[in-house]
Tab-separated table of C-alpha atoms and ligand atoms in Angstrom:
chain	number	residue	atom	x	y	z
Y	19	UNK	CA	-2.816	29.560	-17.899
Y	20	UNK	CA	0.536	30.360	-19.528
Y	21	UNK	CA	2.238	27.332	-21.025
Y	22	UNK	CA	5.691	26.232	-22.166
Y	23	UNK	CA	6.043	23.722	-24.967
Y	24	UNK	CA	8.931	21.300	-24.416
Y	25	UNK	CA	10.597	19.823	-27.437
Y	26	UNK	CA	11.338	16.340	-26.113
Y	27	UNK	CA	12.987	13.340	-27.668
Y	28	UNK	CA	13.433	10.714	-25.002
Y	29	UNK	CA	15.967	7.876	-25.339
Y	30	UNK	CA	14.721	4.324	-24.717
Y	31	UNK	CA	17.304	2.904	-22.347
Y	32	UNK	CA	15.640	-0.235	-21.034
Y	33	UNK	CA	13.011	-2.844	-21.781
Y	34	UNK	CA	11.147	-5.267	-19.521
Y	35	UNK	CA	8.253	-7.705	-19.398
Y	36	UNK	CA	6.664	-6.270	-16.270
Y	37	UNK	CA	7.144	-2.743	-15.042
Y	38	UNK	CA	6.103	-2.101	-11.448
Y	39	UNK	CA	5.573	1.583	-10.636
Y	40	UNK	CA	5.957	2.114	-6.882
Y	41	UNK	CA	7.853	0.089	-4.317
Y	42	UNK	CA	5.381	0.030	-1.422
Y	43	UNK	CA	4.047	-3.267	-0.096
Y	44	UNK	CA	1.880	-3.697	-3.198
Y	45	UNK	CA	4.836	-3.076	-5.502
Y	46	UNK	CA	7.097	-5.394	-3.521
Y	47	UNK	CA	4.519	-8.213	-3.709
Y	48	UNK	CA	3.855	-7.569	-7.395
Y	49	UNK	CA	7.528	-7.526	-8.371
Y	50	UNK	CA	8.236	-10.672	-6.375
Y	51	UNK	CA	5.304	-12.557	-7.894
Y	52	UNK	CA	6.150	-11.513	-11.448
Y	53	UNK	CA	9.841	-12.386	-11.044
Y	54	UNK	CA	8.913	-15.828	-9.732
Y	55	UNK	CA	6.936	-16.410	-12.920
Y	56	UNK	CA	10.162	-15.865	-14.841
Y	57	UNK	CA	9.452	-12.337	-16.048
Y	58	UNK	CA	12.050	-9.638	-16.459
Y	59	UNK	CA	10.867	-7.128	-13.871
Y	60	UNK	CA	11.829	-3.498	-13.266
Y	61	UNK	CA	10.549	-1.816	-10.124
Y	62	UNK	CA	10.604	1.990	-10.027
Y	63	UNK	CA	10.550	3.808	-6.718
Y	64	UNK	CA	10.924	7.532	-6.268
Y	65	UNK	CA	12.247	7.147	-2.703
Y	66	UNK	CA	15.535	5.461	-1.842
Y	67	UNK	CA	14.010	2.607	0.108
Y	68	UNK	CA	11.298	0.025	-0.369
Y	69	UNK	CA	8.047	-0.159	1.592
Y	70	UNK	CA	6.272	3.136	0.895
Y	71	UNK	CA	3.864	4.052	3.685
Y	72	UNK	CA	4.668	0.792	5.462
Y	73	UNK	CA	8.303	1.854	6.027
Y	74	UNK	CA	9.095	5.435	4.973
Y	75	UNK	CA	5.597	6.400	6.162
Y	76	UNK	CA	6.165	4.770	9.580
Y	77	UNK	CA	2.924	2.814	9.385
Y	78	UNK	CA	4.400	-0.211	11.068
Y	79	UNK	CA	1.459	-2.424	11.986
Y	80	UNK	CA	1.015	-5.375	9.641
Y	81	UNK	CA	-2.769	-5.579	10.055
Y	82	UNK	CA	-4.472	-8.990	10.295
Y	83	UNK	CA	-4.204	-11.895	7.938
Y	84	UNK	CA	-7.207	-13.414	9.767
Y	85	UNK	CA	-10.965	-12.950	10.077
Y	86	UNK	CA	-10.892	-12.249	13.818
Y	87	UNK	CA	-12.620	-15.558	14.534
Y	88	UNK	CA	-9.516	-17.707	14.484
Y	89	UNK	CA	-9.243	-18.377	10.723
Y	90	UNK	CA	-6.416	-17.200	8.503
Y	91	UNK	CA	-7.871	-15.736	5.295
Y	92	UNK	CA	-4.883	-14.175	3.467
Y	93	UNK	CA	-2.108	-16.463	2.274
Y	94	UNK	CA	0.749	-16.528	-0.236
Y	95	UNK	CA	3.009	-13.478	-0.422
Y	96	UNK	CA	0.802	-11.652	2.124
Y	97	UNK	CA	1.865	-14.261	4.673
Y	98	UNK	CA	5.455	-14.387	3.399
Y	99	UNK	CA	5.880	-10.614	3.781
Y	100	UNK	CA	4.363	-10.802	7.267
Y	101	UNK	CA	7.163	-13.190	8.260
Y	102	UNK	CA	9.742	-11.132	6.379
Y	103	UNK	CA	8.698	-7.985	8.280
Y	104	UNK	CA	9.745	-9.623	11.574
Y	105	UNK	CA	12.540	-11.880	10.287
Y	106	UNK	CA	15.213	-9.812	12.072
Y	107	UNK	CA	13.103	-8.680	15.027
Y	108	UNK	CA	9.679	-7.226	15.827
Y	109	UNK	CA	8.572	-4.254	17.894
Y	110	UNK	CA	5.241	-5.232	19.487
Y	111	UNK	CA	1.959	-7.183	19.188
Y	112	UNK	CA	3.652	-10.550	18.612
Y	113	UNK	CA	0.836	-12.972	17.635
Y	114	UNK	CA	1.861	-15.941	19.786
Y	115	UNK	CA	-1.268	-17.978	19.110
Y	116	UNK	CA	-0.663	-17.760	15.360
Y	117	UNK	CA	3.078	-18.284	15.275
Y	118	UNK	CA	3.402	-20.815	18.075
Y	119	UNK	CA	0.559	-23.217	17.355
Y	120	UNK	CA	-2.344	-21.890	19.427
Y	121	UNK	CA	-5.855	-23.381	19.381
Y	122	UNK	CA	-8.587	-21.804	17.287
Y	123	UNK	CA	-10.065	-20.299	20.488
Y	124	UNK	CA	-6.727	-18.663	21.284
Y	125	UNK	CA	-6.410	-17.443	17.695
Y	126	UNK	CA	-9.913	-15.972	17.892
Y	127	UNK	CA	-8.819	-13.858	20.862
Y	128	UNK	CA	-5.672	-12.490	19.221
Y	129	UNK	CA	-5.576	-11.152	15.685
Y	130	UNK	CA	-2.854	-12.329	13.270
Y	131	UNK	CA	-1.027	-8.975	13.203
Y	132	UNK	CA	2.303	-7.586	14.361
Y	133	UNK	CA	4.242	-4.355	14.782
Y	134	UNK	CA	7.509	-4.617	12.890
Y	135	UNK	CA	10.541	-2.378	12.552
Y	136	UNK	CA	10.284	-0.191	9.436
Y	137	UNK	CA	13.993	-0.187	8.627
Y	138	UNK	CA	14.391	-3.954	9.003
Y	139	UNK	CA	11.371	-4.583	6.801
Y	140	UNK	CA	12.708	-2.257	4.085
Y	141	UNK	CA	16.180	-3.811	4.160
Y	142	UNK	CA	14.844	-7.370	4.154
Y	143	UNK	CA	12.481	-6.623	1.260
Y	144	UNK	CA	15.278	-5.093	-0.793
Y	145	UNK	CA	17.487	-8.133	-0.247
Y	146	UNK	CA	14.663	-10.508	-1.176
Y	147	UNK	CA	13.784	-8.688	-4.396
Y	148	UNK	CA	17.427	-8.515	-5.428
Y	149	UNK	CA	17.848	-12.242	-4.796
Y	150	UNK	CA	14.753	-12.929	-6.922
Y	151	UNK	CA	16.224	-10.976	-9.831
Y	152	UNK	CA	14.118	-7.806	-9.704
Y	153	UNK	CA	15.863	-4.686	-10.992
Y	154	UNK	CA	15.157	-1.892	-8.518
Y	155	UNK	CA	15.578	1.697	-9.714
Y	156	UNK	CA	15.480	4.096	-6.776
Y	157	UNK	CA	15.116	7.829	-7.050
Y	158	UNK	CA	13.111	7.224	-10.199
Y	159	UNK	CA	9.729	8.831	-10.787
Y	160	UNK	CA	7.346	7.808	-13.508
Y	161	UNK	CA	6.367	11.064	-15.131
Y	162	UNK	CA	4.516	9.962	-18.254
Y	163	UNK	CA	3.527	7.042	-20.464
Y	164	UNK	CA	3.696	6.525	-24.217
Y	165	UNK	CA	0.598	4.895	-25.662
Y	166	UNK	CA	0.209	2.595	-28.634
Y	167	UNK	CA	-3.581	2.714	-29.124
Y	168	UNK	CA	-5.046	1.130	-25.978
Y	169	UNK	CA	-1.773	-0.156	-24.553
Y	170	UNK	CA	1.134	1.484	-22.772
Y	171	UNK	CA	4.193	0.940	-24.952
Y	172	UNK	CA	6.736	2.746	-22.765
Y	173	UNK	CA	6.977	4.421	-19.418
Y	174	UNK	CA	8.832	7.739	-19.184
Y	175	UNK	CA	10.904	8.230	-16.068
Y	176	UNK	CA	13.089	10.873	-14.498
Y	177	UNK	CA	16.047	10.259	-12.245
Y	178	UNK	CA	19.668	11.336	-11.864
Y	179	UNK	CA	20.310	10.210	-15.443
Y	180	UNK	CA	17.685	12.613	-16.708
Y	181	UNK	CA	14.585	11.685	-18.650
Y	182	UNK	CA	14.522	8.230	-20.261
Y	183	UNK	CA	11.993	5.684	-21.463
Y	184	UNK	CA	11.471	2.015	-20.630
Y	185	UNK	CA	9.689	-0.197	-23.147
Y	186	UNK	CA	7.118	-2.455	-21.464
Y	187	UNK	CA	4.799	-5.375	-22.099
Y	188	UNK	CA	2.628	-4.773	-19.053
Y	189	UNK	CA	2.503	-2.213	-16.266
Y	190	UNK	CA	1.458	-2.491	-12.635
Y	191	UNK	CA	0.312	0.742	-11.034
Y	192	UNK	CA	1.403	0.389	-7.407
Y	193	UNK	CA	1.890	4.123	-6.840
Y	194	UNK	CA	-0.888	4.184	-4.227
Y	195	UNK	CA	-2.450	7.152	-5.993
Y	196	UNK	CA	-3.265	5.588	-9.379
Y	197	UNK	CA	-0.752	7.959	-10.960
Y	198	UNK	CA	-0.112	5.696	-13.945
Y	199	UNK	CA	-3.836	5.199	-14.506
Y	200	UNK	CA	-4.275	8.965	-14.644
Y	201	UNK	CA	-1.308	9.383	-17.020
Y	202	UNK	CA	-2.591	6.641	-19.330
Y	203	UNK	CA	-6.164	7.953	-19.489
Y	204	UNK	CA	-7.690	5.093	-17.493
Y	205	UNK	CA	-10.841	5.996	-15.575
Y	206	UNK	CA	-10.140	6.987	-11.964
Y	207	UNK	CA	-12.103	8.220	-8.937
Y	208	UNK	CA	-11.211	10.273	-5.871
Y	209	UNK	CA	-11.924	9.459	-2.246
Y	210	UNK	CA	-15.003	11.574	-1.525
Y	211	UNK	CA	-14.590	12.490	2.158
Y	212	UNK	CA	-10.839	13.304	1.954
Y	213	UNK	CA	-8.267	12.397	4.617
Y	214	UNK	CA	-7.621	13.668	8.120
Y	215	UNK	CA	-4.119	14.770	8.984
Y	216	UNK	CA	-1.779	12.168	10.474
Y	217	UNK	CA	1.450	12.833	12.360
Y	218	UNK	CA	2.708	9.348	13.219
Y	219	UNK	CA	6.306	9.367	14.422
Y	220	UNK	CA	8.751	7.459	16.563
Y	221	UNK	CA	10.018	8.942	19.794
Y	222	UNK	CA	12.545	8.171	22.513
Y	223	UNK	CA	11.215	8.382	26.061
Y	224	UNK	CA	14.328	7.663	28.116
Y	225	UNK	CA	13.799	3.907	28.452
Y	226	UNK	CA	13.626	3.057	24.757
Y	227	UNK	CA	11.552	4.169	21.805
Y	228	UNK	CA	7.907	3.865	20.797
Y	229	UNK	CA	5.442	4.714	18.038
Y	230	UNK	CA	3.148	7.706	18.426
Y	231	UNK	CA	0.034	7.391	16.271
Y	232	UNK	CA	-0.679	11.085	16.458
Y	233	UNK	CA	-3.373	12.646	14.312
Y	234	UNK	CA	-5.154	15.960	14.414
Y	235	UNK	CA	-8.496	14.441	15.341
Y	236	UNK	CA	-6.825	13.063	18.461
Y	237	UNK	CA	-6.211	16.508	19.989
Y	238	UNK	CA	-8.282	16.459	23.201
Y	239	UNK	CA	-11.193	18.906	23.217
Y	240	UNK	CA	-9.635	20.989	26.017
Y	241	UNK	CA	-6.355	21.407	24.050
Y	242	UNK	CA	-8.023	22.602	20.870
Y	243	UNK	CA	-7.206	26.232	20.118
Y	244	UNK	CA	-8.634	28.662	17.608
Y	245	UNK	CA	-5.574	27.798	15.450
Y	246	UNK	CA	-6.002	24.024	15.559
Y	247	UNK	CA	-9.806	23.825	15.228
Y	248	UNK	CA	-9.902	24.570	11.464
Y	249	UNK	CA	-7.080	22.079	10.932
Y	250	UNK	CA	-8.969	19.320	12.697
Y	251	UNK	CA	-11.883	19.917	10.365
Y	252	UNK	CA	-9.672	20.088	7.260
Y	253	UNK	CA	-9.557	17.138	4.866
Y	254	UNK	CA	-6.851	16.358	2.308
Y	255	UNK	CA	-7.297	14.813	-1.155
Y	256	UNK	CA	-3.630	14.020	-1.747
Y	257	UNK	CA	-3.142	14.506	-5.480
Y	258	UNK	CA	-2.201	18.179	-5.623
Y	259	UNK	CA	1.444	19.131	-5.099
Y	260	UNK	CA	0.697	22.323	-3.172
Y	261	UNK	CA	-1.910	20.710	-0.923
Y	262	UNK	CA	0.319	17.726	-0.175
Y	263	UNK	CA	3.226	19.999	0.768
Y	264	UNK	CA	0.986	21.974	3.088
Y	265	UNK	CA	-0.306	18.772	4.616
Y	266	UNK	CA	3.193	17.491	5.347
Y	267	UNK	CA	4.229	20.811	6.894
Y	268	UNK	CA	1.149	20.817	9.124
Y	269	UNK	CA	1.995	17.276	10.174
Y	270	UNK	CA	5.566	18.322	11.005
Y	271	UNK	CA	4.270	21.276	13.004
Y	272	UNK	CA	1.977	18.993	14.964
Y	273	UNK	CA	4.888	16.682	15.832
Y	274	UNK	CA	7.005	19.614	17.017
Y	275	UNK	CA	4.168	20.882	19.241
Y	276	UNK	CA	3.743	17.399	20.672
Y	277	UNK	CA	7.459	17.100	21.437
Y	278	UNK	CA	7.557	20.512	23.159
Y	279	UNK	CA	4.521	19.552	25.251
Y	280	UNK	CA	5.856	16.098	26.188
Y	281	UNK	CA	9.294	17.465	27.095
Y	282	UNK	CA	7.662	19.513	29.842
Y	283	UNK	CA	6.589	16.225	31.478
Y	284	UNK	CA	9.613	14.159	30.414
Y	285	UNK	CA	12.818	15.952	29.310
Y	286	UNK	CA	14.043	12.710	27.698
Y	287	UNK	CA	11.226	12.834	25.129
Y	288	UNK	CA	12.834	13.143	21.657
Y	289	UNK	CA	11.528	12.371	18.172
Y	290	UNK	CA	13.729	9.726	16.545
Y	291	UNK	CA	12.119	9.329	13.118
Y	292	UNK	CA	9.562	11.240	11.108
Y	293	UNK	CA	7.917	9.993	7.931
Y	294	UNK	CA	9.636	10.784	4.654
Y	295	UNK	CA	6.522	10.330	2.538
Y	296	UNK	CA	3.092	11.905	3.054
Y	297	UNK	CA	0.912	9.981	5.512
Y	298	UNK	CA	-2.236	9.894	3.451
Y	299	UNK	CA	-4.593	6.980	3.253
Y	300	UNK	CA	-7.062	7.173	0.361
Y	301	UNK	CA	-6.511	9.429	-2.619
Y	302	UNK	CA	-7.175	8.305	-6.204
Y	303	UNK	CA	-8.069	4.831	-7.413
Y	304	UNK	CA	-8.856	3.031	-10.619
Y	305	UNK	CA	-12.470	2.583	-11.625
Y	306	UNK	CA	-12.189	-1.127	-12.206
Y	307	UNK	CA	-14.488	-3.489	-14.016
Y	308	UNK	CA	-15.781	-4.333	-10.562
Y	309	UNK	CA	-15.786	-2.062	-7.510
Y	310	UNK	CA	-15.532	-3.912	-4.222
Y	311	UNK	CA	-17.922	-2.845	-1.455
Y	312	UNK	CA	-18.493	-3.675	2.219
Y	313	UNK	CA	-21.720	-5.427	1.168
Y	314	UNK	CA	-19.556	-8.016	-0.640
Y	315	UNK	CA	-18.784	-9.755	2.666
Y	316	UNK	CA	-19.000	-13.545	1.939
Y	317	UNK	CA	-20.013	-12.888	-1.673
Y	318	UNK	CA	-18.604	-15.503	-4.025
Y	319	UNK	CA	-16.644	-14.303	-7.047
Y	320	UNK	CA	-15.740	-16.750	-9.789
Y	321	UNK	CA	-12.684	-14.617	-10.573
Y	322	UNK	CA	-11.439	-14.334	-6.979
Y	323	UNK	CA	-7.679	-13.820	-6.665
Y	324	UNK	CA	-7.491	-14.152	-2.884
Y	325	UNK	CA	-9.262	-13.357	0.358
Y	326	UNK	CA	-8.992	-10.524	2.852
Y	327	UNK	CA	-10.375	-9.872	6.316
Y	328	UNK	CA	-11.567	-6.626	7.865
Y	329	UNK	CA	-9.088	-5.075	10.290
Y	330	UNK	CA	-11.815	-2.939	11.848
Y	331	UNK	CA	-14.113	-5.748	12.948
Y	332	UNK	CA	-14.182	-9.485	13.467
Y	333	UNK	CA	-16.111	-11.702	11.078
Y	334	UNK	CA	-16.186	-10.286	7.546
Y	335	UNK	CA	-14.227	-12.057	4.810
Y	336	UNK	CA	-14.083	-10.844	1.229
Y	337	UNK	CA	-13.057	-12.626	-1.923
Y	338	UNK	CA	-11.295	-10.085	-4.143
Y	339	UNK	CA	-12.433	-10.267	-7.787
Y	340	UNK	CA	-9.712	-9.974	-10.409
Y	341	UNK	CA	-11.907	-7.370	-12.146
Y	342	UNK	CA	-11.316	-4.903	-9.276
Y	343	UNK	CA	-7.671	-4.622	-10.358
Y	344	UNK	CA	-8.038	-3.422	-13.952
Y	345	UNK	CA	-10.164	-0.987	-15.908
Y	346	UNK	CA	-11.844	-0.707	-19.275
Y	347	UNK	CA	-9.552	1.531	-21.263
Y	348	UNK	CA	-5.897	0.482	-21.032
Y	349	UNK	CA	-5.417	-3.199	-21.809
Y	350	UNK	CA	-1.964	-3.818	-20.326
Y	351	UNK	CA	-2.353	-1.759	-17.145
Y	352	UNK	CA	-3.287	-3.336	-13.804
Y	353	UNK	CA	-3.368	-1.906	-10.296
Y	354	UNK	CA	-2.320	-3.238	-6.893
Y	355	UNK	CA	-2.498	-1.862	-3.370
Y	356	UNK	CA	-4.446	1.084	-2.066
Y	357	UNK	CA	-5.472	2.237	-5.543
Y	358	UNK	CA	-7.555	-0.800	-6.552
Y	359	UNK	CA	-11.276	-0.368	-7.245
Y	360	UNK	CA	-13.198	-0.010	-3.950
Y	361	UNK	CA	-16.136	2.097	-2.860
Y	362	UNK	CA	-15.380	4.869	-0.362
Y	363	UNK	CA	-16.773	2.647	2.425
Y	364	UNK	CA	-14.657	-0.353	1.442
Y	365	UNK	CA	-11.472	1.615	0.738
Y	366	UNK	CA	-10.561	1.779	4.417
Y	367	UNK	CA	-10.497	-2.039	4.360
Y	368	UNK	CA	-8.668	-2.558	1.073
Y	369	UNK	CA	-5.930	0.041	1.641
Y	370	UNK	CA	-4.150	-1.863	4.434
Y	371	UNK	CA	-0.878	-3.771	4.196
Y	372	UNK	CA	-2.074	-7.414	3.922
Y	373	UNK	CA	-4.597	-6.465	1.234
Y	374	UNK	CA	-1.907	-4.572	-0.689
Y	375	UNK	CA	0.165	-7.762	-0.642
Y	376	UNK	CA	-2.758	-9.958	-1.789
Y	377	UNK	CA	-3.579	-7.671	-4.717
Y	378	UNK	CA	0.122	-7.157	-5.461
Y	379	UNK	CA	0.722	-10.871	-5.823
Y	380	UNK	CA	-2.261	-11.312	-8.147
Y	381	UNK	CA	-1.275	-8.315	-10.266
Y	382	UNK	CA	2.303	-9.577	-10.503
Y	383	UNK	CA	1.309	-13.040	-11.693
Y	384	UNK	CA	-1.309	-11.632	-14.088
Y	385	UNK	CA	1.162	-9.143	-15.574
Y	386	UNK	CA	3.651	-11.882	-16.257
Y	387	UNK	CA	0.979	-13.947	-18.050
Y	388	UNK	CA	-0.686	-11.320	-20.221
Y	389	UNK	CA	-0.650	-7.861	-21.719
Y	390	UNK	CA	-4.435	-7.745	-22.039
Y	391	UNK	CA	-6.047	-8.398	-18.681
Y	392	UNK	CA	-9.619	-8.584	-19.896
Y	393	UNK	CA	-8.608	-11.391	-22.261
Y	394	UNK	CA	-6.561	-13.286	-19.668
Y	395	UNK	CA	-7.683	-16.828	-18.868
Y	396	UNK	CA	-8.635	-16.244	-15.207
Y	397	UNK	CA	-8.674	-19.975	-14.415
Y	398	UNK	CA	-5.004	-20.138	-15.472
Y	399	UNK	CA	-4.157	-17.155	-13.260
Y	400	UNK	CA	-6.018	-18.770	-10.358
Y	401	UNK	CA	-4.111	-22.017	-10.888
Y	402	UNK	CA	-0.806	-20.146	-10.738
Y	403	UNK	CA	-1.890	-18.368	-7.542
Y	404	UNK	CA	-3.064	-21.615	-5.987
Y	405	UNK	CA	0.265	-23.254	-6.891
Y	406	UNK	CA	1.975	-20.392	-5.020
Y	407	UNK	CA	-0.064	-21.104	-1.880
Y	408	UNK	CA	-2.872	-18.538	-2.224
Y	409	UNK	CA	-6.375	-19.572	-1.129
Y	410	UNK	CA	-9.042	-18.050	-3.318
Y	411	UNK	CA	-12.478	-19.081	-2.048
Y	412	UNK	CA	-14.397	-19.311	1.258
Y	413	UNK	CA	-14.758	-23.059	0.981
Y	414	UNK	CA	-10.950	-23.333	1.279
Y	415	UNK	CA	-10.955	-21.827	4.792
L	22	FAD	C1	-1.526	7.413	8.901
L	22	FAD	C2	-1.717	6.058	8.313
L	22	FAD	C3	-1.858	4.971	9.151
L	22	FAD	C4	-2.027	3.700	8.627
L	22	FAD	N1	-2.081	2.629	9.469
L	22	FAD	C5	-1.999	1.377	8.969
L	22	FAD	C6	-1.760	0.262	9.820
L	22	FAD	O1	-1.649	0.403	11.041
L	22	FAD	N2	-1.654	-0.964	9.246
L	22	FAD	C7	-1.826	-1.175	7.898
L	22	FAD	O2	-1.779	-2.317	7.462
L	22	FAD	N3	-2.047	-0.139	7.077
L	22	FAD	C8	-2.104	1.125	7.587
L	22	FAD	N4	-2.210	2.193	6.734
L	22	FAD	C9	-2.390	1.941	5.299
L	22	FAD	C10	-1.172	1.336	4.640
L	22	FAD	O3	0.004	1.682	5.284
L	22	FAD	C11	-1.039	1.769	3.196
L	22	FAD	O4	-2.266	1.965	2.591
L	22	FAD	C12	-0.263	0.729	2.428
L	22	FAD	O5	0.995	0.541	3.031
L	22	FAD	C13	-0.205	1.178	0.984
L	22	FAD	O6	0.691	0.381	0.243
L	22	FAD	P1	0.843	0.628	-1.314
L	22	FAD	O7	1.998	-0.187	-1.733
L	22	FAD	O8	-0.449	0.433	-2.004
L	22	FAD	O9	1.136	2.181	-1.462
L	22	FAD	P2	2.296	3.088	-0.841
L	22	FAD	O10	2.777	2.574	0.443
L	22	FAD	O11	1.765	4.478	-0.901
L	22	FAD	O12	3.473	2.901	-1.883
L	22	FAD	C14	3.492	3.559	-3.119
L	22	FAD	C15	4.947	3.758	-3.493
L	22	FAD	O13	5.001	4.291	-4.804
L	22	FAD	C16	5.961	5.320	-4.860
L	22	FAD	N5	5.509	6.214	-5.930
L	22	FAD	C17	4.389	6.948	-5.977
L	22	FAD	N6	4.297	7.590	-7.140
L	22	FAD	C18	5.379	7.244	-7.858
L	22	FAD	C19	5.849	7.580	-9.155
L	22	FAD	N7	5.163	8.419	-9.966
L	22	FAD	N8	7.023	7.039	-9.569
L	22	FAD	C20	7.719	6.185	-8.776
L	22	FAD	N9	7.335	5.832	-7.549
L	22	FAD	C21	6.167	6.351	-7.091
L	22	FAD	C22	5.920	5.962	-3.477
L	22	FAD	O14	7.121	6.624	-3.167
L	22	FAD	C23	5.672	4.744	-2.592
L	22	FAD	O15	6.865	4.166	-2.111
L	22	FAD	C24	-2.072	3.500	7.225
L	22	FAD	C25	-1.916	4.598	6.377
L	22	FAD	C26	-1.736	5.869	6.918
L	22	FAD	C27	-1.549	7.030	5.993
């Protein structure tokens, strides 16, 4: 491959205690938690809104904070962001039993989830982070890191001001794709099976608007053509620029076909919003010091940083070990959100919004306490999380 050598000298324009890369739900929770510990926090987001997939990606269902048997399992910022997402109005699935004092039997029938409005959630999150003193830099992509032995000393970014560097004490990778881990030489793994194509969008139907959770696999057998069949079978990895662009264009094409088809039945059918970031679920993750698996249901972890349920079925509860957030190579780098350390089977459970908030909060507190996560006093971290309202262990349910 032909190469160009760039002669770069990058000015250091900022410095912070905790740098959060990515402003999705995990990054929001992480920045909030770190700021509340008194840290100077900078959050970098390449879009011009907060929320990531949960807002710009139009994935607007805040999946359950409960175990499906009537017990709440996720607390702290995961619960706070749930309320924030519907502070100025919700769209559907209002969990009456949970928010209006239902019995445990009623709670067991209805999961603690809600469909919120993406724009309201993004605006509310931005206001909250600003009030808590987080510096948000939009339109800013992390494009490299500078290393000092086994620590990241600075993060290199690009935005309208050009290419600059931010000196850091600790870094939270909340990019969803473990981008910072890859840049820093931390061990990472890819999602084996790859992702199916999604084409979620909002549409107007003449009497209001609704969410279409359209995906290629949902094309009915009788509607599948020789053109669409290979696309249904296709899987996407999500970390290659060309592939990701193709994926987004296929998703757009699918939405347009859907609109044309629906307009034949209902001329009022109009798309009102399409996603502005790729709708991809599981891409690249850190290989942490522990990798969470579905078999860890009800397993006790001394270093638990919070609990999560399983949105796909009722019953399972998992304690999340702190070790699933950081790796072995880069001391001051920790992950949060859909790029934490999970097996392929467990990833579909750990990638969802409440889990991103649970891991975000833990990463944020940890990053404000230490710049070497392996050496961090976990009991101290757990005390801080408990003080903030997080429940860590099954016996607290
Ligand atoms: C089709 C689909 C349907 C889903 N359905 C649901 C659902 O119903 N309910 C649910 O709870 N979950 C659902 N999920 C999963 C969930 O939405 C996401 O996994 C979760 O929101 C991920 O949050 P995150 O903060 O970890 O990552 P992301 O939301 O991906 O946020 C990462 C952020 O980092 C930014 N970023 C990335 N790289 C850089 C960089 N180099 N520099 C600066 N910024 C960067 C991105 O722009 C983005 O804003 C779904 C996902 C998909 C794709």
